[in-house]
Amino acid sequence: MTKVVTFPSPGGPVPSKARAPALATFKQVDKVFANEVTALTGLDLEIRTGEFLALLGPSGCGKSTVLRLLTGLAEPTRGEIVWGCERPQFGFVFQEPTLTPWSDVFTNVWLPLRLAGVSKHEARTRIEEALAQVGLSGFAKAYPRQLSGGMKMRVSIARALVTRPSVLLMDEPFAALDEITRLKLNDDLADLQASLSATVVFVTHSVFESVYLADRIVVMAARPGRAFAEINVEAPPIRREGFRLTATYADTCRRTSNALHEAMGEAAPSELME
């Protein structure tokens, strides 16, 4: 059984979301694929209702596999996932926008509702609402070739939101974007999650992104994938650019970076400087 090291927030009360009821709990979950690759071993992980949970770790540590297990696209080889309620409605945002180039923005966002048998006319209000949530109200008739990378990702997020999910799963959605666009979308996602009160499980390789967005970070170790450390982030309920300039942000980034290096079997950067 992997021991999870917990790093509490420095000073101040425990964040209220840390006391929220469990949405789903992984209990000693293993996942071995047909090619005998072990993606996860002994994973103990609790996902709490309404929180923003970041899964941080190197490639091959099973972060994306956790998302697939949550949605039911994959099943545990051993162990179990216990739900605190009925399995919720999921929205999924992938690393690439995966938009159909021959369809306009409106039609791309309609896709999951169309697959569910909802007509374009019936879906109109929900599509317009989703586009407004991501700041694309004026782009319904635009085609993907006319959009920037950041705008394409907004369309992908709108497509996930149009089903009105209670849980939003995001698999490195901003990894391919330039830094300026990525920071802007970080701000927009933080605002969106606060307004929706949805649970977000966010996969990332970025220490800085995880600390800026998350209420809680689970650092994962690879080969085989497992939870290594858990870090609570003490921050304002709605993040703003100024949070990145605070001592709390810097300290949490340091602790998270140290935990990530330790999870990969490397010396922590702070130790190398001593």
C-alpha positions as a printed Julia matrix, in Angstrom:
274×3 Matrix{Float64}:
   0.0    0.0     0.0
   1.37   3.39   -1.02
   1.71   5.89    1.77
   0.34   9.3     0.84
   2.22  12.19    2.41
  -0.11  15.11    3.15
   1.16  18.68    3.13
  -1.34  20.96    4.92
  -1.83  24.58    3.99
   0.7   26.78    5.82
  -1.25  28.73    8.44
  -4.93  29.54    8.39
  -7.93  27.23    8.56
  -8.38  24.04    6.57
 -10.2   24.94    3.32
 -13.96  24.28    3.57
 -13.9   22.02    0.5
 -11.58  19.69    2.4
 -14.61  18.89    4.56
 -16.99  18.4     1.62
 -18.59  14.94    1.18
 -16.83  12.43   -1.03
 -18.07  12.23   -4.59
 -15.98   9.17   -5.46
 -13.37   7.16   -3.57
 -10.74   4.94   -5.17
  -9.89   2.07   -2.82
  -6.65   0.2    -3.6
  -7.34   0.45   -7.32
  -5.04  -1.33   -9.77
  -5.32  -1.02  -13.54
  -3.42  -3.42  -15.79
  -4.02  -3.15  -19.54
  -4.25  -6.04  -21.98
  -0.63  -5.49  -23.03
   0.33  -6.16  -19.37
   1.31  -2.52  -18.73
   0.41  -1.57  -15.16
  -1.04   1.95  -15.24
  -2.08   2.15  -11.57
  -1.32   0.19   -8.43
  -2.87   0.51   -4.99
  -4.43   3.88   -5.75
  -6.27   5.43   -2.81
  -7.9    8.68   -3.87
 -10.88  10.67   -2.67
 -12.62  13.2    -4.93
 -14.76  15.66   -3.0
 -17.96  17.28   -4.16
 -17.47  20.79   -5.53
 -13.68  20.84   -5.33
 -11.08  21.58   -7.98
  -8.7   18.63   -7.82
  -5.46  18.67   -9.81
  -3.67  15.44  -10.68
   0.0   16.32  -11.15
   2.71  13.97  -12.28
   5.05  12.82  -15.05
   3.92  11.08  -18.22
   2.97   7.48  -17.59
   1.79   7.94  -14.0
  -1.84   7.05  -14.76
  -3.44  10.51  -14.56
  -5.52  10.02  -17.71
  -6.38   6.48  -16.63
  -7.99   7.91  -13.48
 -10.3    9.99  -15.7
 -11.21   6.97  -17.82
 -12.01   4.93  -14.71
 -14.26   7.71  -13.41
 -16.31   7.82  -16.59
 -16.59   4.07  -16.88
 -14.56   3.94  -20.11
 -12.26   1.56  -18.22
 -12.78  -0.72  -15.24
 -10.37  -1.41  -12.34
  -8.39  -4.63  -12.57
  -8.45  -4.82   -8.78
  -9.9   -2.66   -6.04
 -13.06  -0.56   -6.3
 -14.45   2.92   -6.86
 -17.13   3.82   -4.35
 -19.58   6.57   -5.27
 -21.02   8.84   -2.6
 -24.11   9.32   -4.79
 -25.41   8.11   -8.13
 -22.8    8.29  -10.88
 -22.89  11.93  -11.99
 -23.13  13.56  -15.41
 -19.62  14.08  -16.8
 -18.2   16.64  -19.19
 -14.82  15.8   -20.77
 -12.24  18.21  -22.19
  -9.31  16.66  -24.02
  -5.78  17.95  -24.61
  -6.68  18.75  -28.22
  -9.95  20.55  -29.07
 -10.96  17.73  -31.51
 -13.38  19.97  -33.4
 -14.86  18.9   -36.74
 -13.4   21.36  -39.28
 -16.43  21.21  -41.59
 -18.84  22.33  -38.84
 -19.3   25.79  -37.37
 -18.86  26.5   -33.66
 -22.59  26.12  -32.94
 -22.69  22.67  -34.55
 -19.51  21.54  -32.79
 -20.96  22.45  -29.41
 -24.23  20.71  -30.3
 -22.44  17.36  -30.85
 -22.99  15.68  -27.44
 -26.63  16.75  -27.37
 -27.13  15.53  -30.94
 -25.71  12.14  -29.93
 -28.23  12.14  -27.08
 -31.09  12.72  -29.53
 -31.63  16.44  -28.85
 -32.52  18.41  -31.98
 -30.61  21.53  -32.99
 -33.69  23.64  -32.33
 -34.23  22.15  -28.87
 -30.54  22.58  -28.05
 -30.26  26.21  -29.16
 -30.73  27.81  -25.73
 -28.25  25.47  -24.07
 -25.66  25.97  -26.81
 -25.97  29.76  -26.59
 -25.66  29.54  -22.8
 -22.5   27.39  -23.05
 -20.89  29.75  -25.57
 -21.67  32.71  -23.33
 -20.02  30.94  -20.39
 -16.73  30.7   -22.31
 -16.92  34.18  -23.83
 -17.74  33.13  -27.4
 -21.28  34.45  -27.85
 -20.38  36.19  -31.09
 -18.67  33.2   -32.73
 -21.48  30.66  -33.21
 -21.2   30.78  -37.02
 -17.37  30.76  -37.15
 -15.43  27.71  -38.33
 -12.43  26.2   -36.51
 -10.0   27.45  -39.18
 -11.06  31.0   -38.27
 -10.24  30.59  -34.56
  -7.06  30.88  -32.52
  -5.82  27.94  -30.46
  -7.26  29.44  -27.29
 -10.65  30.01  -28.92
 -10.74  26.43  -30.17
 -10.16  25.24  -26.61
 -13.0   27.48  -25.42
 -15.26  25.77  -27.94
 -14.15  22.39  -26.57
 -14.98  23.53  -23.03
 -18.38  24.84  -24.19
 -19.08  21.45  -25.78
 -18.39  19.8   -22.42
 -20.56  22.32  -20.56
 -23.56  22.06  -22.88
 -24.64  18.81  -21.2
 -24.67  20.7   -17.87
 -22.36  18.23  -16.13
 -21.85  18.13  -12.38
 -18.29  16.87  -12.9
 -15.86  18.35  -15.43
 -12.87  16.18  -16.37
 -10.01  17.98  -18.09
  -7.02  16.12  -19.53
  -4.18  18.66  -19.97
  -6.45  21.03  -21.93
  -3.98  23.95  -22.07
  -0.72  22.05  -22.6
  -0.35  22.95  -26.29
  -1.12  26.66  -25.88
   1.32  29.56  -25.6
   1.98  30.9   -22.1
  -0.08  34.1   -22.44
  -3.14  32.22  -23.71
  -2.68  29.55  -21.08
  -2.62  32.07  -18.23
  -5.75  33.78  -19.58
  -7.61  30.47  -19.84
  -6.48  29.59  -16.3
  -8.19  32.76  -15.08
 -11.32  32.04  -17.11
 -11.5   28.44  -15.87
 -11.16  29.56  -12.24
 -14.06  32.0   -12.72
 -16.12  29.39  -14.53
 -15.69  26.73  -11.85
 -16.69  29.22   -9.14
 -19.84  30.18  -11.02
 -20.85  26.6   -11.84
 -20.03  25.06   -8.44
 -19.04  21.95  -10.36
 -16.44  19.37   -9.36
 -13.35  19.62  -11.59
 -10.66  16.95  -11.96
  -7.78  18.52  -13.87
  -4.76  16.64  -15.24
  -1.59  18.68  -15.7
   2.2   18.53  -15.83
   2.52  22.1   -14.57
   3.27  22.86  -10.92
   2.38  26.53  -11.39
  -0.92  25.77  -13.09
  -1.95  23.23  -10.47
  -1.26  25.61   -7.57
  -3.06  28.49   -9.26
  -6.22  26.52  -10.07
  -6.66  23.75   -7.52
  -8.12  23.48   -4.05
  -6.11  20.28   -3.66
  -3.25  18.69   -5.58
  -2.52  14.98   -5.7
   1.04  14.33   -6.86
   1.38  10.98   -8.6
   4.42   8.78   -9.08
   4.92   6.69  -12.18
   5.74   3.08  -13.03
   3.4    2.0   -11.69
   1.09   4.97  -11.13
   0.15   5.73   -7.55
  -0.65   8.67   -5.28
   2.5   10.02   -3.63
   1.57  13.3    -1.94
  -1.49  15.42   -1.26
  -1.26  19.2    -0.95
  -4.04  21.55    0.15
  -3.88  24.99   -1.48
  -4.86  27.95    0.66
  -6.07  30.67   -1.69
  -9.01  33.02   -2.28
 -12.2   31.27   -3.49
 -11.84  33.03   -6.85
  -8.28  33.29   -8.14
  -6.91  36.49   -9.58
  -3.55  37.34  -11.19
  -2.34  38.88   -7.93
  -2.43  35.46   -6.24
   0.61  34.47   -8.31
   2.59  37.25   -6.61
   1.86  36.17   -3.03
   4.18  34.39   -0.62
   1.54  31.68   -0.18
   1.58  30.9    -3.9
   5.38  30.81   -4.01
   5.61  28.58   -0.93
   2.95  26.18   -2.23
   4.7   25.98   -5.61
   7.96  25.16   -3.82
   6.39  22.4    -1.74
   4.55  21.0    -4.75
   7.72  21.04   -6.87
   9.64  19.26   -4.1
   6.93  16.6    -3.84
   6.93  16.08   -7.61
  10.69  15.6    -7.74
  10.54  13.19   -4.82
   7.76  11.26   -6.56
  10.11  10.85   -9.53
  12.94   9.69   -7.27
  14.94  12.91   -7.66
  16.39  15.34   -5.15
  14.12  18.27   -4.37
  15.31  21.57   -5.94
  15.34  23.25   -2.52
  17.78  20.62   -1.26
  20.14  21.16   -4.21
  20.4   24.84   -3.3
  21.58  24.18    0.24
